[in-house]
Amino acid sequence: MSLKIFLTSDLHLGMKFAGYPKVQSELTEARFATLENLVQRANHENCNLFVVAGDLFDRVSIAKSNIIRAAQILSEFQGNLVTVLPGNHDFIIRGQNDLWAIFKESSGDNVKILGDRQIEPLHHYDLDVHLYPAPCEAKHSDENHINWIKELPKNEDVTFHIGVAHGSLEGFSPDFDKEYYPMTVSELNDCKLDIWLIGHTHSQYPVRPSSQDRIFYPATPEPDGFDCMHDGKAWIIEMDETKRINPSSLTTGTYRFQHGEAELNRSSDVETLLKKYSSNDYKRTLLKLKLKGRLPTEEYKRLPCLKENIEEQLFYIHWDDADIFEKITQDIIDKEFTEGSFPHKLLSSLADDIEDVEALQIAYDLINEVKQ
Amino acid sequence: MIITNIKLNPFGGLINKEIDFEKGLNVIIGPNEAGKSTIFNAIQKVFFTPSKLDKRAFKNEIERFIPLGGGDTIKVELQFLFNGETFTLKRTWGASPSSELVLPKGTLTNEDAIVSKLESLLPAKEGTYKSVLMTYQSGLSKTLDDLIHDPETLYSLGDIIRRSILETDGVSIDRFKQKIDKLFIDHFSRWDNAKNFPEKGRGIENPWKKDVGYILESYYENENVKSYYESALEYENNLDEINQSISNCQRIITEKQTYLQENKKAVEAARKLQRMNAELEAAQLKIKTLSDVNNKWPVLENEITKLERESPQWDVRLSALKKEKEEAEQLENKKKLLEKFGRVDKRKKELEVAEKEFESIMKLTDDSLEVIRDADATIKELKASIGAGKLTINFTPKRDLTLDIQKDLEDSYFHEVKGNETIQFEAGGRLKIEHSDWALEVASGKESVEINLQNYKEAEKKLHDLFEEYGVESLDAVIELNKSYNRHFGDVKSARKNLDDELGTESYEELENKIHELGPEKKTRPVAVIVEELVGFDKDIEKKKEELTQSQEQIRKYINEYESKENLLTIYAEAAKQKKDASENIKALAPLLENTDDIDLFIEKYEKTSEELESEKENRTGGLLQRAELEKNMPEQSAEEFKKQLAETEEQFQAVLRKGKAIARIKDMAFEISEQMNSGLYDELKNDLEKFVSALTNGRYAQVELEEGLPQGFIRDDGELLTYELLSAGTKDVLAMALRLSMAGHFLKNADGFLIMDDPLVDLDPERQKKAAELLRKYAEEKQILIFTCHPSHAELLEGHQIML
């Protein structure tokens, strides 16, 4: 038989987005909508196994209604089984964790929590699979939880031996202090499993998968901030009886966070920028736009209008105009002000320092403000 | 630069209009709407507005000069002299824009090159031209008009000049300063710029509530988020720690519960086995004890019987030995008495010999010896005293003499001395020289020498008598005689002591009588042998008596405990049964404890585990309570989310701070510039101003008073200082023109240049108009002036090159 796995992780349901008060509720809600989309997508693709490789929830203390909602969404999976691994944000502590107790109570029979470091045979779910979970039991740990698998004899009568873990991978994940269950490729390979499905790092791994790859990070399916630059990703991984792997990357996010940088020095630059964001492609984009350059006066005055126009096309904009200034040259100063006059002297002195354009702009604006 | 000609074809309402200008004063006369302002604008545009303009700039700058229905292009051609050479500047705006600057040699068509060349030819920059040199209803005029005609505000002359120069562009320094100060305060309020920290170190734990500037506001926001982030991080770490601790407790509890469960039956068996072993051991011990008693009881009874039978013989034997001991002791005393008498007798004889020898010697006692030693010492002392001095006599007779010489105590002797020969005599204390005719005695202290000599003779006699008494001749013989006496005396004394010691308290006679009283001798064993036997026998009897007592005591104990020998056997049978039962039980428990080597250790371990389980359960409860307490302060978001937020607020804070620093720099620079401009700026203007005011007022005000570098007012010809507010309206108008001309001079300096004015005489009274016209004519001798006026009378007054529109 072949196996078709839908792999996701790092939904972080319950994130607050307090830094985005204008769109806070939309961003919070989007994570649930994305989970629903993932399940529908997995159903549509006829996946057998739906794997959440950790951090389904953002925290262990999360509103009960959210837990129930997530459990119900996952229960809508029409394949054989949903497995949910507790990650470092929603870690499990055996016998004392309300989160997973409520989740278990609220989910259907086709949802299994991978809360123990022990082999999980899935033949009860008509899957010729042994899962080897490495659940998290705390937010931080300088030791990974995969060591128990290494020396374990593998049942040769079972076709697929699949590891599910959550933590950082050396060379891929930014875990400088080694505090997120750090793993290495060789450690994972030493476990001699057919494939590893891992969560934690919010970007996808491998970047360009080949049939030789055995370690997969799905990335977060719903971007969660300006440090997350992709559109939300997941994997569908097909494995045939010969253990040949065929991975497909999916784009899954509702919203995307983008950084933009534009250098505006002339009218055409402004037009180009406006044009760039004029399409409806950006209706679900949160954009951090950093403007640089020195614009002629007339163009500079159009900036608020430009912002308004671009903002209309976006879901959210962080407008960073701290480095864009009016083009105030010595010529302009000479043209506008009498030599020896106070504004002429002040602006000329500031214009001497090519780095101090911000002061020049402020002074220029102020002079125009007080000019009668 | 001198403008010589301008052509407008078309520009505004003028088509194919050409005007020639001359060096000096040019007066352009025309009624309103005749095109004066068009010419003014044409001059300004041709100098400063490039021909190629974008749509917006074209609309703002040029569009209004396109003739209505007169095509889409306007054109101005301006000719000017620079250092005697002719330049022609041509600009066309509209459909076919072009610029051209015809130089004395060559032509420039590139806009940038033309602008650059014009900048080098024009003595001032565009801004200066627009505000001072080409004022046509200009800002300067308005400022001056405002100053002059505003009766509500009192200005010092200094203010007027300062504002005229510094605020030419309509920018009030004070207002700018107010603005920048406000902006500075808006940003830096409650922020310590030097320390880059809130004032008085008031961070978020004790924040400022009022007057919080943008920087501090942003700082607090950032610090709050940072604090939330750190709290969340700490919360998560603490939660991890507590959870870890609870997990550890749980793991230990599970392990221990499992162990206790698995070993519950075994430990029960072990405890039973422990009891059975104790019972078996007790039974074995009892059996052994009973067996011993059973064996010892008859033996002890036999022993008692035997000892009781022997006891009467012990006293008989004891009496016999004591009697023998008494007899042996008597015999030993007799022997000792005889031995003592023998020794006493010997000592008695030794005394008798010593006493006999003592009787025969000369008895010179120690006292006698002391007397002889004193006499001898006295002689020696006196002799030494007599000979102790030092006398030297040089004797020289006139003739030969025989002298009898005696020195000290020495014997006298004769000495022959030749005449005139000097002889030297030396003695101790006395020297006597005698001649048949005379005697000479020399002594050191004559009286004491005499006495000493007398004493010496008496002492010598006494010693001699003593020697004779003891039949000796020297002190050594006397000493020897004394030694002999002492030796014999000691011998007698020693012999007597020996005898006394030997006799003790008895006298020789008493001892002699005891010997005579001794009876005949009887043979016995030595006392020591008898005593040894007696002591041994005594101990033997004591031992046997003790044995008897102990045996009797033991038998009493047996009877107390076991009643009788028969009953002892019954008890023995019971113990044997207990032993058998215990052994059988132990055998039955063995399979349950197959893997247990040491049941005591096993039970101990089980009990310890049980106690540890309870302790761990308490620890777990403690951990759960601790976690519940911690969760009361659960942060709103995860640390990661706060971290993302922190990145944003940090960025915002840095931006506000950066802006604040820029404002601070502007503030400093504005202050610095305004300080520089207030000092010495007006000196240059003062002379010109005085010159122009004097000319305009017919010498009435010839001086300007300066105070701290600023003009304070005019000094009238009568010496009275009139501050600005005391001037009449007409004088103020004069001042405006004087100031205008001074400033033009200030900017143009020595360069050839032009000044454009609009109806400068309009507000002056006829007298002043004349004076002003004179002044302008005079001024035009140095600089080109273009005056626009709609008053022919003014034109007439002004004279110069008149241009009629």
mmCIF file of C-alpha atoms in Angstrom, chain B residues 550-694:
data_model
loop_
_atom_site.group_PDB
_atom_site.id
_atom_site.type_symbol
_atom_site.label_atom_id
_atom_site.label_comp_id
_atom_site.label_asym_id
_atom_site.label_seq_id
_atom_site.Cartn_x
_atom_site.Cartn_y
_atom_site.Cartn_z
ATOM 1 C CA GLN B 550 27.166 -20.779 93.987
ATOM 2 C CA SER B 551 25.991 -24.323 93.443
ATOM 3 C CA GLN B 552 23.419 -23.938 96.158
ATOM 4 C CA GLU B 553 22.295 -20.602 94.611
ATOM 5 C CA GLN B 554 22.044 -22.104 91.133
ATOM 6 C CA ILE B 555 19.969 -24.999 92.395
ATOM 7 C CA ARG B 556 17.643 -22.488 94.093
ATOM 8 C CA LYS B 557 17.281 -20.620 90.769
ATOM 9 C CA TYR B 558 16.509 -23.842 88.890
ATOM 10 C CA ILE B 559 13.827 -24.666 91.388
ATOM 11 C CA ASN B 560 12.386 -21.165 91.154
ATOM 12 C CA GLU B 561 12.293 -21.333 87.354
ATOM 13 C CA TYR B 562 11.516 -24.938 86.636
ATOM 14 C CA GLU B 563 10.108 -26.156 89.965
ATOM 15 C CA SER B 564 11.645 -29.548 89.533
ATOM 16 C CA LYS B 565 13.765 -31.672 87.265
ATOM 17 C CA GLU B 566 10.650 -33.450 86.078
ATOM 18 C CA ASN B 567 8.905 -30.234 85.160
ATOM 19 C CA LEU B 568 12.039 -29.170 83.267
ATOM 20 C CA LEU B 569 11.531 -32.009 80.844
ATOM 21 C CA THR B 570 7.939 -30.913 80.180
ATOM 22 C CA ILE B 571 9.094 -27.402 79.311
ATOM 23 C CA TYR B 572 11.770 -28.849 77.046
ATOM 24 C CA ALA B 573 9.101 -30.759 75.106
ATOM 25 C CA GLU B 574 7.102 -27.571 74.552
ATOM 26 C CA ALA B 575 10.144 -25.726 73.187
ATOM 27 C CA ALA B 576 10.913 -28.561 70.809
ATOM 28 C CA LYS B 577 7.409 -28.234 69.382
ATOM 29 C CA GLN B 578 7.767 -24.450 68.876
ATOM 30 C CA LYS B 579 10.994 -25.048 67.007
ATOM 31 C CA LYS B 580 9.395 -27.554 64.739
ATOM 32 C CA ASP B 581 6.433 -25.251 63.943
ATOM 33 C CA ALA B 582 8.688 -22.310 63.126
ATOM 34 C CA SER B 583 10.876 -24.427 60.849
ATOM 35 C CA GLU B 584 7.871 -25.641 58.934
ATOM 36 C CA ASN B 585 6.542 -22.073 58.477
ATOM 37 C CA ILE B 586 9.908 -20.854 57.240
ATOM 38 C CA LYS B 587 10.046 -23.641 54.755
ATOM 39 C CA ALA B 588 6.577 -22.684 53.427
ATOM 40 C CA LEU B 589 7.624 -19.001 52.923
ATOM 41 C CA ALA B 590 10.780 -19.771 50.982
ATOM 42 C CA PRO B 591 9.228 -19.801 47.444
ATOM 43 C CA LEU B 592 7.874 -16.268 47.945
ATOM 44 C CA LEU B 593 11.316 -14.941 48.713
ATOM 45 C CA GLU B 594 13.408 -16.838 46.219
ATOM 46 C CA ASN B 595 15.075 -13.659 44.917
ATOM 47 C CA THR B 596 15.651 -12.095 48.288
ATOM 48 C CA ASP B 597 19.026 -12.639 49.820
ATOM 49 C CA ASP B 598 18.667 -10.461 52.827
ATOM 50 C CA ILE B 599 15.115 -10.057 54.037
ATOM 51 C CA ASP B 600 16.023 -7.406 56.612
ATOM 52 C CA LEU B 601 17.522 -5.205 53.924
ATOM 53 C CA PHE B 602 14.575 -5.985 51.663
ATOM 54 C CA ILE B 603 12.022 -4.930 54.278
ATOM 55 C CA GLU B 604 14.065 -1.867 55.119
ATOM 56 C CA LYS B 605 14.179 -0.895 51.451
ATOM 57 C CA TYR B 606 10.435 -1.456 51.063
ATOM 58 C CA GLU B 607 9.612 0.692 54.066
ATOM 59 C CA LYS B 608 12.000 3.395 52.950
ATOM 60 C CA THR B 609 10.418 3.365 49.483
ATOM 61 C CA SER B 610 7.011 3.672 51.070
ATOM 62 C CA GLU B 611 8.146 6.712 53.056
ATOM 63 C CA GLU B 612 9.766 8.218 49.961
ATOM 64 C CA LEU B 613 6.530 7.734 48.029
ATOM 65 C CA GLU B 614 4.634 9.805 50.597
ATOM 66 C CA SER B 615 7.322 12.448 50.519
ATOM 67 C CA GLU B 616 7.207 12.626 46.702
ATOM 68 C CA LYS B 617 3.436 12.924 46.804
ATOM 69 C CA GLU B 618 3.851 15.921 49.092
ATOM 70 C CA ASN B 619 6.428 17.373 46.715
ATOM 71 C CA ARG B 620 4.069 16.911 43.789
ATOM 72 C CA THR B 621 1.269 18.635 45.662
ATOM 73 C CA GLY B 622 3.691 21.449 46.454
ATOM 74 C CA GLY B 623 4.613 21.703 42.779
ATOM 75 C CA LEU B 624 0.970 21.779 41.712
ATOM 76 C CA LEU B 625 0.213 24.544 44.196
ATOM 77 C CA GLN B 626 3.271 26.437 43.022
ATOM 78 C CA ARG B 627 2.135 26.114 39.422
ATOM 79 C CA ALA B 628 -1.388 27.238 40.260
ATOM 80 C CA GLU B 629 0.123 30.273 41.983
ATOM 81 C CA LEU B 630 2.331 30.979 38.976
ATOM 82 C CA GLU B 631 -0.576 30.633 36.560
ATOM 83 C CA LYS B 632 -2.426 33.410 38.365
ATOM 84 C CA ASN B 633 0.070 35.753 36.726
ATOM 85 C CA MET B 634 0.018 34.126 33.343
ATOM 86 C CA PRO B 635 1.100 36.601 30.640
ATOM 87 C CA GLU B 636 -1.280 37.568 27.858
ATOM 88 C CA GLN B 637 0.933 36.267 25.081
ATOM 89 C CA SER B 638 3.795 33.868 24.572
ATOM 90 C CA ALA B 639 7.342 35.169 24.894
ATOM 91 C CA GLU B 640 7.811 34.753 21.148
ATOM 92 C CA GLU B 641 4.835 36.975 20.407
ATOM 93 C CA PHE B 642 6.099 39.617 22.805
ATOM 94 C CA LYS B 643 9.486 39.355 21.161
ATOM 95 C CA LYS B 644 7.967 40.133 17.781
ATOM 96 C CA GLN B 645 6.127 43.072 19.334
ATOM 97 C CA LEU B 646 9.314 44.220 21.012
ATOM 98 C CA ALA B 647 11.123 44.337 17.686
ATOM 99 C CA GLU B 648 8.442 46.735 16.441
ATOM 100 C CA THR B 649 8.434 49.006 19.495
ATOM 101 C CA GLU B 650 12.216 49.074 19.570
ATOM 102 C CA GLU B 651 12.244 50.194 15.960
ATOM 103 C CA GLN B 652 9.665 52.884 16.738
ATOM 104 C CA PHE B 653 11.623 54.082 19.729
ATOM 105 C CA GLN B 654 14.828 54.353 17.713
ATOM 106 C CA ALA B 655 13.001 56.333 15.026
ATOM 107 C CA VAL B 656 11.541 58.792 17.553
ATOM 108 C CA LEU B 657 14.898 59.095 19.247
ATOM 109 C CA ARG B 658 16.593 59.720 15.940
ATOM 110 C CA LYS B 659 14.083 62.414 15.104
ATOM 111 C CA GLY B 660 14.540 63.950 18.532
ATOM 112 C CA LYS B 661 18.303 64.078 18.068
ATOM 113 C CA ALA B 662 17.799 65.763 14.705
ATOM 114 C CA ILE B 663 15.559 68.337 16.385
ATOM 115 C CA ALA B 664 18.187 68.875 19.071
ATOM 116 C CA ARG B 665 20.819 69.482 16.410
ATOM 117 C CA ILE B 666 18.549 71.988 14.648
ATOM 118 C CA LYS B 667 17.878 73.741 17.938
ATOM 119 C CA ASP B 668 21.578 74.034 18.705
ATOM 120 C CA MET B 669 22.380 75.183 15.215
ATOM 121 C CA ALA B 670 19.538 77.723 15.173
ATOM 122 C CA PHE B 671 20.785 79.156 18.439
ATOM 123 C CA GLU B 672 24.339 79.265 17.189
ATOM 124 C CA ILE B 673 23.344 80.992 13.936
ATOM 125 C CA SER B 674 21.121 83.489 15.641
ATOM 126 C CA GLU B 675 23.965 84.308 18.057
ATOM 127 C CA GLN B 676 26.399 84.776 15.184
ATOM 128 C CA MET B 677 23.925 86.964 13.320
ATOM 129 C CA ASN B 678 23.258 89.185 16.292
ATOM 130 C CA SER B 679 26.864 90.133 16.700
ATOM 131 C CA GLY B 680 28.476 92.728 14.486
ATOM 132 C CA LEU B 681 26.111 92.104 11.640
ATOM 133 C CA TYR B 682 24.868 95.659 11.496
ATOM 134 C CA ASP B 683 28.117 97.545 11.526
ATOM 135 C CA GLU B 684 28.358 97.333 7.785
ATOM 136 C CA LEU B 685 24.814 98.507 7.344
ATOM 137 C CA LYS B 686 25.131 101.338 9.839
ATOM 138 C CA ASN B 687 27.170 103.647 7.641
ATOM 139 C CA ASP B 688 24.992 103.159 4.600
ATOM 140 C CA LEU B 689 21.865 103.574 6.654
ATOM 141 C CA GLU B 690 23.150 106.774 8.271
ATOM 142 C CA LYS B 691 24.159 108.104 4.877
ATOM 143 C CA PHE B 692 20.793 107.409 3.304
ATOM 144 C CA VAL B 693 18.727 108.607 6.278
ATOM 145 C CA SER B 694 20.779 111.795 6.495
#
